[in-house]
CSV table of C-alpha atoms in Angstrom, one decimal:
chain,number,residue,atom,x,y,z
N,1359,MET,CA,104.8,1.3,46.8
N,1360,GLU,CA,102.0,0.1,44.9
N,1361,PHE,CA,98.6,0.4,46.6
N,1362,THR,CA,97.9,-3.5,46.9
N,1363,LYS,CA,101.3,-3.9,49.0
N,1364,ILE,CA,100.0,-1.2,51.2
N,1365,ILE,CA,96.6,-2.6,51.8
N,1366,GLU,CA,98.2,-5.9,52.2
N,1367,ASN,CA,100.5,-4.5,55.0
N,1368,GLU,CA,97.6,-2.8,56.6
N,1369,ILE,CA,95.6,-6.2,56.9
N,1370,LYS,CA,98.6,-8.2,58.0
N,1371,LYS,CA,98.8,-6.1,61.2
N,1372,ALA,CA,96.0,-8.5,62.5
N,1373,SER,CA,98.2,-11.8,61.5
N,1374,ASN,CA,98.7,-12.3,65.3
N,1375,TYR,CA,95.4,-13.2,65.8
N,1376,ASN,CA,95.8,-16.5,63.7
N,1377,LEU,CA,92.4,-15.7,62.1
N,1378,ASN,CA,90.9,-17.6,59.0
N,1379,THR,CA,90.4,-15.6,55.9
N,1380,TYR,CA,87.2,-14.4,54.8
N,1381,PRO,CA,85.5,-16.3,52.0
N,1382,TYR,CA,85.0,-13.8,49.3
N,1383,LYS,CA,86.8,-13.4,46.1
N,1384,TYR,CA,87.7,-10.4,44.4
N,1385,THR,CA,88.7,-9.3,41.0
N,1386,ASP,CA,91.1,-7.7,38.5
N,1387,SER,CA,94.0,-5.9,40.6
N,1388,LEU,CA,92.5,-7.0,43.8
N,1389,GLU,CA,92.3,-10.9,43.2
N,1390,ASN,CA,95.3,-11.6,45.3
N,1391,LEU,CA,94.0,-10.0,48.4
N,1392,THR,CA,92.0,-11.5,51.1
N,1393,ILE,CA,90.6,-10.3,54.4
N,1394,TYR,CA,90.4,-11.9,57.9
N,1395,ASP,CA,87.3,-13.3,59.7
N,1396,PHE,CA,87.7,-11.8,62.9
N,1397,ASP,CA,86.4,-13.9,65.9
N,1398,LYS,CA,85.5,-13.0,69.6
N,1399,PRO,CA,89.1,-13.3,71.1
N,1400,ALA,CA,90.4,-10.9,68.4
N,1401,LEU,CA,87.5,-8.4,68.5
N,1402,ALA,CA,87.8,-8.4,72.5
N,1403,ASP,CA,91.3,-7.4,71.9
N,1404,VAL,CA,90.5,-4.9,69.2
N,1405,VAL,CA,88.1,-3.4,71.9
N,1406,LYS,CA,90.7,-3.1,74.6
N,1407,THR,CA,93.3,-1.5,72.2
N,1408,ALA,CA,90.6,1.0,70.9
N,1409,GLN,CA,89.9,2.0,74.6
N,1410,LYS,CA,93.6,2.4,75.6
N,1411,LYS,CA,93.9,4.4,72.4
N,1412,TYR,CA,90.8,6.7,73.0
N,1413,LEU,CA,92.4,7.5,76.2
N,1414,GLU,CA,95.5,8.8,74.8
N,1415,TYR,CA,94.0,10.7,71.8
N,1416,ARG,CA,91.1,12.5,73.7
N,1417,LYS,CA,93.9,14.4,75.1
N,1418,THR,CA,94.9,15.9,71.7
N,1419,THR,CA,93.9,19.2,70.8
N,1420,LEU,CA,91.3,20.6,68.5
N,1421,TYR,CA,94.1,22.3,66.5
N,1422,GLU,CA,95.9,18.9,66.3
N,1423,ARG,CA,93.0,17.1,65.2
N,1424,THR,CA,91.8,19.4,62.7
N,1425,GLU,CA,95.4,19.4,61.2
N,1426,ILE,CA,95.2,15.5,61.1
N,1427,LEU,CA,92.0,15.8,59.0
N,1428,LEU,CA,93.0,18.4,56.5
N,1429,ASN,CA,96.3,16.7,55.8
N,1430,THR,CA,94.7,13.7,55.1
N,1431,ALA,CA,92.4,15.5,52.6
N,1432,ARG,CA,95.6,17.0,50.7
N,1433,LEU,CA,97.1,13.6,50.9
N,1434,LEU,CA,93.9,11.7,49.3
N,1435,GLU,CA,94.1,14.7,46.7
N,1436,GLU,CA,97.7,13.3,45.6
N,1437,HIS,CA,96.4,9.6,45.6
N,1438,LYS,CA,93.0,10.5,44.3
N,1439,GLU,CA,93.8,8.4,40.9
N,1440,THR,CA,94.8,5.3,43.1
N,1441,MET,CA,91.9,5.4,45.5
N,1442,ALA,CA,89.5,5.9,42.6
N,1443,GLU,CA,90.8,2.5,41.0
N,1444,ILE,CA,90.4,0.8,44.4
N,1445,ILE,CA,87.1,2.0,44.5
N,1446,SER,CA,86.2,1.0,41.1
N,1447,TYR,CA,87.4,-2.7,41.3
N,1448,GLU,CA,86.1,-3.4,45.0
N,1449,ALA,CA,82.4,-1.8,44.3
N,1450,LYS,CA,82.4,-2.6,40.3
N,1451,LYS,CA,82.0,1.0,39.8
N,1452,PRO,CA,82.9,2.7,36.6
N,1453,MET,CA,86.1,5.0,37.0
N,1454,LYS,CA,84.0,8.2,36.4
N,1455,PHE,CA,81.9,7.7,39.3
N,1456,SER,CA,84.5,6.4,41.4
N,1457,MET,CA,86.7,9.6,41.0
N,1458,GLN,CA,83.4,11.8,41.8
N,1459,GLU,CA,83.5,9.5,45.2
N,1460,VAL,CA,87.1,10.3,45.8
N,1461,GLU,CA,86.4,14.1,44.9
N,1462,ARG,CA,83.5,14.3,47.5
N,1463,SER,CA,85.7,12.2,50.1
N,1464,ILE,CA,88.3,15.1,50.0
N,1465,GLN,CA,85.5,17.6,50.7
N,1466,THR,CA,84.1,15.6,53.4
N,1467,LEU,CA,87.6,15.2,55.0
N,1468,LYS,CA,88.1,19.1,54.8
N,1469,VAL,CA,84.7,20.0,56.0
N,1470,SER,CA,85.3,17.4,59.3
N,1471,GLY,CA,88.4,19.4,59.9
N,1472,ILE,CA,86.8,22.9,59.5
N,1473,GLU,CA,84.0,21.5,61.9
N,1474,ALA,CA,86.3,19.9,64.3
N,1475,SER,CA,87.7,23.7,64.7
N,1476,LYS,CA,84.5,25.1,65.1
N,1477,LEU,CA,83.1,22.9,68.0
N,1478,GLU,CA,82.0,25.3,70.7
N,1479,GLY,CA,79.6,25.4,73.9
N,1480,GLU,CA,77.9,28.3,75.1
N,1481,TYR,CA,77.4,30.7,78.0
N,1482,ILE,CA,74.2,30.2,80.0
N,1483,ASN,CA,72.8,33.0,82.2
N,1484,LEU,CA,72.0,31.0,85.3
N,1485,ASP,CA,70.6,34.3,87.0
N,1486,VAL,CA,67.3,33.8,84.7
N,1487,ALA,CA,66.4,31.3,87.7
N,1488,ALA,CA,65.4,33.0,91.0
N,1489,ASN,CA,68.0,31.7,92.8
N,1490,GLY,CA,70.7,31.3,90.1
N,1491,GLY,CA,72.7,34.7,90.7
N,1492,GLY,CA,76.4,34.7,91.6
N,1493,ARG,CA,77.1,31.8,89.1
N,1494,ASP,CA,78.7,31.8,85.4
N,1495,ALA,CA,77.9,28.5,83.4
N,1496,PHE,CA,79.2,27.3,80.1
N,1497,THR,CA,78.8,24.1,78.1
N,1498,LYS,CA,81.4,22.2,76.4
N,1499,TYR,CA,81.3,19.3,74.0
N,1500,GLU,CA,83.4,16.2,75.0
N,1501,SER,CA,84.3,12.9,73.5
N,1502,LEU,CA,82.2,9.8,73.9
N,1503,GLY,CA,84.9,6.9,73.7
N,1504,VAL,CA,85.1,4.2,71.2
N,1505,VAL,CA,82.8,4.7,68.1
N,1506,TYR,CA,81.7,1.7,66.1
N,1507,ALA,CA,81.0,2.5,62.2
N,1508,MET,CA,79.3,-0.2,60.1
N,1509,THR,CA,79.4,0.6,56.1
N,1510,PRO,CA,77.7,-0.6,52.8
N,1511,PHE,CA,79.7,-1.4,49.5
N,1512,ASN,CA,78.1,1.3,47.5
N,1513,PHE,CA,80.0,4.2,49.2
N,1514,PRO,CA,83.1,2.3,50.4
N,1515,LEU,CA,85.1,5.6,51.1
N,1516,ASN,CA,82.8,8.6,51.3
N,1517,LEU,CA,80.3,6.6,53.6
N,1518,VAL,CA,83.3,5.5,55.9
N,1519,ILE,CA,84.9,9.1,56.4
N,1520,HIS,CA,81.1,10.6,57.2
N,1521,LYS,CA,81.6,8.1,60.1
N,1522,VAL,CA,85.4,8.3,60.6
N,1523,GLY,CA,85.9,12.1,60.2
N,1524,PRO,CA,83.3,13.0,62.9
N,1525,ALA,CA,84.6,10.6,65.5
N,1526,LEU,CA,88.3,11.6,65.0
N,1527,ALA,CA,87.1,15.3,65.0
N,1528,VAL,CA,85.9,15.1,68.6
N,1529,GLY,CA,88.6,12.9,69.9
N,1530,ASN,CA,87.3,9.5,69.6
N,1531,SER,CA,88.8,6.1,68.6
N,1532,VAL,CA,86.9,4.5,65.9
N,1533,ILE,CA,86.4,0.5,64.8
N,1534,VAL,CA,85.4,0.2,61.3
N,1535,LYS,CA,83.7,-2.7,59.7
N,1536,PRO,CA,83.2,-1.9,56.2
N,1537,SER,CA,81.3,-4.2,53.8
N,1538,GLU,CA,83.1,-7.4,53.3
N,1539,LYS,CA,82.7,-6.8,49.4
N,1540,THR,CA,84.4,-3.4,49.6
N,1541,PRO,CA,87.0,-3.2,53.0
N,1542,PHE,CA,90.1,-2.0,50.8
N,1543,SER,CA,89.4,1.6,50.4
N,1544,THR,CA,88.9,1.8,54.2
N,1545,TYR,CA,92.5,0.2,54.7
N,1546,PHE,CA,93.8,2.7,52.2
N,1547,LEU,CA,92.0,5.2,54.0
N,1548,LYS,CA,93.5,4.1,57.4
N,1549,TYR,CA,97.0,4.3,55.9
N,1550,LEU,CA,96.5,8.0,54.8
N,1551,LEU,CA,95.2,8.9,58.0
N,1552,GLU,CA,98.1,7.6,59.8
N,1553,GLN,CA,100.7,9.0,57.1
N,1554,SER,CA,98.8,12.5,58.1
N,1555,GLY,CA,99.4,12.4,61.8
N,1556,LEU,CA,96.9,10.0,63.3
N,1557,PRO,CA,98.5,7.9,66.1
N,1558,GLU,CA,98.2,4.2,65.1
N,1559,GLU,CA,95.3,2.3,66.1
N,1560,VAL,CA,93.1,5.3,67.2
N,1561,MET,CA,91.2,3.8,63.8
N,1562,GLN,CA,91.1,0.1,63.5
N,1563,VAL,CA,89.5,-1.8,60.7
N,1564,VAL,CA,87.7,-5.5,61.4
N,1565,THR,CA,86.2,-7.7,58.6
N,1566,GLY,CA,83.9,-10.8,58.5
N,1567,ASP,CA,80.3,-11.4,59.1
N,1568,GLY,CA,78.5,-8.5,60.0
N,1569,GLU,CA,76.0,-9.8,62.6
N,1570,LYS,CA,78.9,-11.9,64.4
N,1571,VAL,CA,81.2,-8.9,64.4
N,1572,SER,CA,78.6,-6.7,65.6
N,1573,ASP,CA,77.5,-9.3,68.5
N,1574,ALA,CA,80.8,-9.4,69.8
N,1575,LEU,CA,81.7,-5.9,69.7
N,1576,LEU,CA,78.3,-4.5,71.2
N,1577,SER,CA,79.0,-7.0,74.0
N,1578,HIS,CA,81.8,-4.7,75.3
N,1579,ASP,CA,80.5,-1.5,77.3
N,1580,GLU,CA,83.6,0.3,75.9
N,1581,ILE,CA,81.7,0.9,72.6
N,1582,LYS,CA,79.8,3.8,73.3
N,1583,LYS,CA,78.3,4.9,70.0
N,1584,LEU,CA,77.3,2.8,67.1
N,1585,SER,CA,77.0,4.6,63.4
N,1586,PHE,CA,75.2,2.1,60.8
N,1587,THR,CA,74.3,2.7,57.0
N,1588,GLY,CA,72.6,0.0,55.5
N,1589,SER,CA,69.3,-2.2,55.5
N,1590,VAL,CA,66.2,-1.4,57.2
N,1591,ARG,CA,66.1,-5.2,58.6
N,1592,VAL,CA,69.6,-4.9,59.8
N,1593,GLY,CA,69.0,-1.3,61.4
N,1594,LYS,CA,66.2,-2.6,63.5
N,1595,ILE,CA,68.3,-5.6,65.0
N,1596,LEU,CA,70.9,-3.3,65.9
N,1597,LYS,CA,68.6,-0.9,67.7
N,1598,ASN,CA,67.6,-3.5,69.9
N,1599,LYS,CA,71.0,-4.6,70.7
N,1600,ILE,CA,72.3,-1.2,71.3
N,1601,GLY,CA,70.4,-0.3,74.6
N,1602,LEU,CA,71.1,3.1,76.3
N,1603,ARG,CA,74.2,3.9,74.2
N,1604,LYS,CA,74.3,6.2,71.3
N,1605,LEU,CA,73.0,5.3,67.8
N,1606,THR,CA,72.8,6.5,64.5
N,1607,LEU,CA,71.0,4.7,61.5
N,1608,GLU,CA,71.1,5.6,57.9
N,1609,LEU,CA,68.7,3.0,56.2
N,1610,GLY,CA,66.7,2.5,53.2
N,1611,SER,CA,64.4,4.6,50.9
N,1612,THR,CA,62.2,4.6,47.8
N,1613,SER,CA,63.2,8.2,47.0
N,1614,PRO,CA,60.0,9.6,45.6
N,1615,LEU,CA,59.8,12.6,43.3
N,1616,TYR,CA,56.8,14.7,42.0
N,1617,ILE,CA,57.1,16.4,38.8
N,1618,SER,CA,54.1,19.3,39.0
N,1619,LYS,CA,52.0,20.6,35.9
N,1620,ASN,CA,53.5,23.9,37.0
N,1621,VAL,CA,57.1,23.4,35.7
N,1622,LYS,CA,57.9,25.5,33.0
N,1623,LYS,CA,57.5,23.3,29.8
N,1624,ALA,CA,60.9,24.4,29.0
N,1625,HIS,CA,62.6,22.8,31.8
N,1626,LEU,CA,61.1,19.4,31.0
N,1627,GLU,CA,63.9,18.1,29.1
N,1628,ASP,CA,66.4,19.1,31.6
N,1629,ILE,CA,63.9,17.4,34.4
N,1630,ALA,CA,64.0,14.3,32.2
N,1631,GLU,CA,67.7,14.2,32.1
N,1632,GLN,CA,68.1,14.4,35.9
N,1633,VAL,CA,65.5,11.7,36.3
N,1634,VAL,CA,67.7,9.4,34.4
N,1635,ASN,CA,71.0,10.2,36.2
N,1636,GLY,CA,69.4,9.9,39.6
N,1637,ALA,CA,67.9,6.5,38.9
N,1638,PHE,CA,70.6,4.8,37.0
N,1639,ALA,CA,73.8,6.3,38.3
N,1640,TYR,CA,75.8,3.3,39.8
N,1641,ASN,CA,73.2,1.0,38.7
N,1642,GLY,CA,70.8,2.6,41.0
N,1643,GLN,CA,72.9,1.1,44.0
N,1644,VAL,CA,72.5,4.4,46.0
N,1645,CYS,CA,70.2,4.7,49.0
N,1646,ILE,CA,68.6,7.9,47.5
N,1647,SER,CA,68.4,6.8,44.1
N,1648,THR,CA,65.4,8.0,42.4
N,1649,GLN,CA,63.0,4.9,42.5
N,1650,ARG,CA,59.5,6.4,42.2
N,1651,VAL,CA,58.4,9.4,40.2
N,1652,PHE,CA,54.7,10.9,40.1
N,1653,ILE,CA,53.7,13.1,37.1
N,1654,ASP,CA,50.7,15.4,36.8
N,1655,ASP,CA,48.4,14.1,34.2
N,1656,GLU,CA,49.2,17.2,31.9
N,1657,ILE,CA,52.5,16.7,31.1
N,1658,PHE,CA,52.7,12.9,31.9
N,1659,GLU,CA,52.9,11.7,28.4
N,1660,SER,CA,55.6,14.2,27.3
N,1661,VAL,CA,57.9,13.5,30.3
N,1662,ILE,CA,57.7,9.8,30.4
N,1663,GLU,CA,58.9,9.9,26.8
N,1664,LYS,CA,61.8,11.8,27.2
N,1665,ILE,CA,62.8,9.7,30.1
N,1666,VAL,CA,62.4,6.4,28.2
N,1667,GLN,CA,64.4,7.8,25.2
N,1668,LYS,CA,67.2,8.9,27.7
N,1669,THR,CA,67.2,5.9,29.3
N,1670,LYS,CA,67.6,3.9,26.1
N,1671,GLN,CA,70.7,5.7,25.4
N,1672,LEU,CA,72.8,4.7,28.4
N,1673,GLN,CA,75.8,2.7,27.5
N,1674,TYR,CA,77.1,-0.5,29.3
N,1675,GLY,CA,80.8,-1.0,29.2
N,1676,PRO,CA,84.0,-1.6,31.1
N,1677,LEU,CA,84.8,0.2,34.4
N,1678,ASN,CA,87.7,2.2,33.3
N,1679,ASP,CA,85.7,3.5,29.9
N,1680,GLN,CA,84.8,7.3,30.5
N,1681,THR,CA,81.7,6.7,28.4
N,1682,THR,CA,80.5,3.6,30.6
N,1683,ASP,CA,77.2,4.6,32.2
N,1684,TYR,CA,76.3,1.4,33.8
N,1685,SER,CA,78.3,-1.7,34.6
N,1686,ASP,CA,78.1,-5.1,36.5
N,1687,LEU,CA,76.0,-5.2,39.6
N,1688,ILE,CA,77.8,-5.7,42.8
N,1689,ASP,CA,77.1,-9.4,42.8
N,1690,SER,CA,74.8,-12.0,40.8
N,1691,GLN,CA,72.5,-12.1,44.1
N,1692,SER,CA,71.7,-8.7,43.4
N,1693,GLN,CA,71.0,-9.2,39.9
N,1694,GLN,CA,68.7,-12.2,40.4
N,1695,ARG,CA,66.7,-10.2,43.1
N,1696,ILE,CA,66.2,-7.2,40.8
N,1697,ILE,CA,64.9,-9.4,37.8
N,1698,GLU,CA,62.7,-11.6,40.4
N,1699,TRP,CA,61.0,-8.0,41.4
N,1700,ILE,CA,60.8,-6.9,38.1
N,1701,ARG,CA,59.2,-10.2,36.9
N,1702,GLU,CA,56.6,-10.0,39.8
N,1703,ALA,CA,55.7,-6.4,38.5
N,1704,GLU,CA,55.2,-7.5,35.1
N,1705,GLN,CA,53.1,-10.3,36.1
N,1706,GLY,CA,51.1,-8.1,38.3
N,1707,GLY,CA,50.0,-5.9,35.2
N,1708,ALA,CA,52.8,-3.3,35.3
N,1709,GLU,CA,54.4,-2.4,32.0
N,1710,ILE,CA,57.8,-2.4,31.2
N,1711,LEU,CA,58.9,0.5,28.9
N,1712,THR,CA,62.5,-0.5,28.5
N,1713,GLY,CA,65.0,-2.7,30.0
N,1714,GLY,CA,63.8,-5.4,32.3
N,1715,GLU,CA,66.4,-7.8,31.3
N,1716,LYS,CA,69.7,-9.2,32.3
N,1717,HIS,CA,72.8,-7.9,30.3
N,1718,GLU,CA,76.1,-9.4,31.3
N,1719,GLY,CA,76.5,-9.0,35.0
N,1720,SER,CA,73.8,-6.4,35.4
N,1721,VAL,CA,70.1,-5.6,34.5
N,1722,LYS,CA,69.3,-3.1,31.8
N,1723,PRO,CA,68.0,0.3,33.1
N,1724,THR,CA,64.3,-0.4,33.6
N,1725,VAL,CA,61.5,2.1,33.2
N,1726,ILE,CA,58.3,0.6,34.6
N,1727,THR,CA,54.5,2.2,34.6
N,1728,GLY,CA,51.2,0.8,35.8
N,1729,ALA,CA,52.5,-0.8,39.2
N,1730,ASP,CA,50.8,-1.4,42.3
N,1731,GLU,CA,51.7,0.0,45.4
N,1732,ASN,CA,52.0,-3.4,47.1
N,1733,MET,CA,54.7,-4.6,44.7
N,1734,LYS,CA,58.3,-4.8,45.8
N,1735,ILE,CA,59.4,-2.3,43.2
N,1736,CYS,CA,57.0,0.2,44.9
N,1737,SER,CA,57.2,-0.8,48.6
N,1738,GLN,CA,60.6,-1.7,49.0
N,1739,GLU,CA,64.3,-0.3,48.1
N,1740,ILE,CA,65.2,-2.0,44.9
N,1741,PHE,CA,69.0,-0.8,45.1
N,1742,GLY,CA,69.1,-1.2,41.3
N,1743,PRO,CA,68.4,0.1,37.9
N,1744,VAL,CA,64.8,0.4,38.1
N,1745,VAL,CA,62.5,3.6,38.0
N,1746,VAL,CA,58.6,3.5,38.5
N,1747,ILE,CA,56.8,6.3,36.6
N,1748,GLU,CA,53.1,6.9,37.4
N,1749,ASN,CA,50.3,9.3,36.3
N,1750,LEU,CA,49.2,11.1,39.6
N,1751,ARG,CA,45.7,11.3,37.9
N,1752,GLY,CA,44.3,14.0,40.3
N,1753,ARG,CA,45.5,12.3,43.6
N,1754,ASN,CA,46.9,14.3,46.4
N,1755,ILE,CA,50.5,14.5,45.9
N,1756,THR,CA,51.2,14.9,49.9
N,1757,GLU,CA,49.1,11.9,50.8
N,1758,VAL,CA,50.6,9.9,48.2
N,1759,LEU,CA,54.4,10.7,49.1
N,1760,ASN,CA,53.4,10.5,53.0
N,1761,ASP,CA,51.8,7.1,52.9
N,1762,SER,CA,55.4,5.3,52.6
N,1763,PRO,CA,57.2,3.4,55.3
N,1764,PHE,CA,60.2,5.4,54.5
N,1765,GLY,CA,61.1,9.4,54.9
N,1766,LEU,CA,64.4,10.3,53.7
N,1767,ASN,CA,64.8,12.4,50.7
N,1768,ALA,CA,61.9,13.6,48.5
N,1769,GLY,CA,62.1,15.8,45.4
N,1770,VAL,CA,59.6,18.2,43.9
N,1771,PHE,CA,59.9,20.0,40.6
N,1772,THR,CA,57.5,23.1,40.4
N,1773,SER,CA,57.9,26.8,39.2
N,1774,ASP,CA,54.8,27.9,41.8
N,1775,LEU,CA,56.5,29.2,44.8
N,1776,GLN,CA,53.2,28.5,46.8
N,1777,GLU,CA,53.2,24.9,45.9
N,1778,ALA,CA,56.8,24.8,46.6
N,1779,MET,CA,56.3,25.9,50.0
N,1780,LEU,CA,53.1,24.1,50.8
N,1781,LEU,CA,54.9,20.8,49.8
N,1782,SER,CA,58.0,21.6,51.9
N,1783,ASN,CA,55.9,22.0,55.2
N,1784,ASN,CA,53.4,19.2,54.6
N,1785,LEU,CA,55.9,16.2,53.1
N,1786,ASP,CA,56.8,13.9,56.1
N,1787,TYR,CA,60.5,13.5,55.0
N,1788,GLY,CA,64.0,14.3,56.5
N,1789,GLN,CA,65.0,16.4,53.4
N,1790,VAL,CA,62.3,17.9,50.9
N,1791,LEU,CA,64.4,19.1,47.7
N,1792,ILE,CA,62.8,21.8,45.6
N,1793,ASN,CA,63.6,21.6,41.9
N,1794,ASP,CA,66.1,18.9,42.7
N,1795,ILE,CA,65.8,15.2,42.1
N,1796,PRO,CA,65.8,13.2,45.8
N,1797,THR,CA,69.4,11.8,44.6
N,1798,LEU,CA,71.1,14.8,46.2
N,1799,ARG,CA,73.4,15.0,49.1
N,1800,PHE,CA,76.1,17.3,50.0
N,1801,ASP,CA,78.3,16.2,52.6
N,1802,HIS,CA,77.9,19.1,55.1
N,1803,MET,CA,74.2,19.2,54.8
N,1804,PRO,CA,72.0,17.5,57.6
N,1805,TYR,CA,71.0,14.0,56.4
N,1806,ASN,CA,68.2,12.0,58.5
N,1807,GLY,CA,65.4,9.8,57.9
N,1808,ARG,CA,62.2,9.3,59.1
N,1809,ARG,CA,60.0,6.1,59.7
N,1810,ASN,CA,61.8,3.2,58.3
N,1811,SER,CA,64.7,5.2,56.9
N,1812,GLY,CA,66.7,5.9,59.9
N,1813,TYR,CA,67.3,7.4,63.2
N,1814,GLY,CA,69.6,10.2,64.3
N,1815,THR,CA,71.3,12.7,62.0
N,1816,GLU,CA,74.5,12.6,59.8
N,1817,GLY,CA,76.1,15.5,58.0
N,1818,ILE,CA,79.5,16.4,59.2
N,1819,LYS,CA,78.7,19.2,61.8
N,1820,TYR,CA,75.7,17.3,62.9
N,1821,ALA,CA,77.3,14.1,63.3
N,1822,ILE,CA,80.0,15.6,65.5
N,1823,LYS,CA,77.5,16.5,68.1
N,1824,GLU,CA,75.9,13.0,67.8
N,1825,MET,CA,79.4,11.7,68.5
N,1826,SER,CA,80.0,13.6,71.6
N,1827,GLN,CA,78.6,14.3,74.8
N,1828,LEU,CA,77.6,17.9,76.3
N,1829,LYS,CA,78.7,19.0,79.6
N,1830,MET,CA,77.6,21.9,81.5
N,1831,VAL,CA,80.0,23.7,84.1
N,1832,SER,CA,78.7,26.1,86.7
N,1833,LEU,CA,80.9,28.3,88.9
N,1834,LYS,CA,79.8,29.8,91.9
N,1835,TYR,CA,81.5,33.1,92.9
N,1836,VAL,CA,79.4,34.7,95.7
């Protein structure tokens, strides 16, 4: 069965709600697909079903949940070309990057299964307390209930799995609200999970306006956890609505990078290559896209020249061409906003070294220097193909990087061990990556932001614990 028919069948499962379709137009092989605009009565029924399915699914064993996740990983491996095609057309992501996302997603599912089998509590010596003798005690992790997951367009499969995998691993049911721009990979994932043994409706997909859907779902006490990846603005709104329930927010960043004069000169060519990859992969539509680069004065001219040269070599092209480095942005609104931010910087005295113009549905990869801290390209997440490179000019790099409303990933290139250790301790970021760009994430590592970059921790092992609740059991025997 062709994938469009599978997705269409998954969407039609909500046809009994008599919903309107959501007004978003898709392209290429997805152009005939439409999604529903879920209303309050439909969402109330979804929650009711999710709670019922949770009460059944929580009784499954860790072995059974592990098998479901590992079987899904194997099935996704069999269908990886199909899934990559879905991602490519819905997210306008070049095929080579879509395939990379699918490969990561397979690994994320595997880690979810493995970590599910390792979910263990601990023995507690209660006789440490003066009156604690004659007791044995232990802890255990239990499921929460219904998890609500909201995901953005840029990694429409892997970011869903980062929420669904841990939720299912611990025995929760899950309701997924994908971006209205990229819902189809989520539907196909649901199909693969159920083909791999997940009981029907343990995972449900809802679509429509994010604010209306969230308001309706969060009005139900059965929702015990919200996991959201998206903008700072929406994250703050959701945090005010969630109350005492569990919450994970993965929000924005300007992903700074420091290149020290202590780097070995032989490494500068490779570092420049990494900067270009980190800034412009998938048009910079990545929450940890390398956006701000600070370079010591002694090597500034050499490094920025290499970066500009390599940026000019990037090729625009069709999605299915393996030589395509960048293609159209997700929509025309994003293109217009990025151009406006570039123009603001240019009018404020910043210098555009390359790019800065529209090209088809995209923006040419852009390198800017001489920007001011208050410009949007410096103070906000641009989520586009723009990198701002500045000469450090003797400033204290710790103060420069920590003076930011964001605190997700920070990268440092240095060959000096003392400098590396000093910065790793002093930089106020969730992840400090020594001799790597900030555009780095392994799916099993902890992933958390500080300040406006987030709340709570992702990364499979850590997310599993955030999607569960700890219980202590004490047994008095004398």
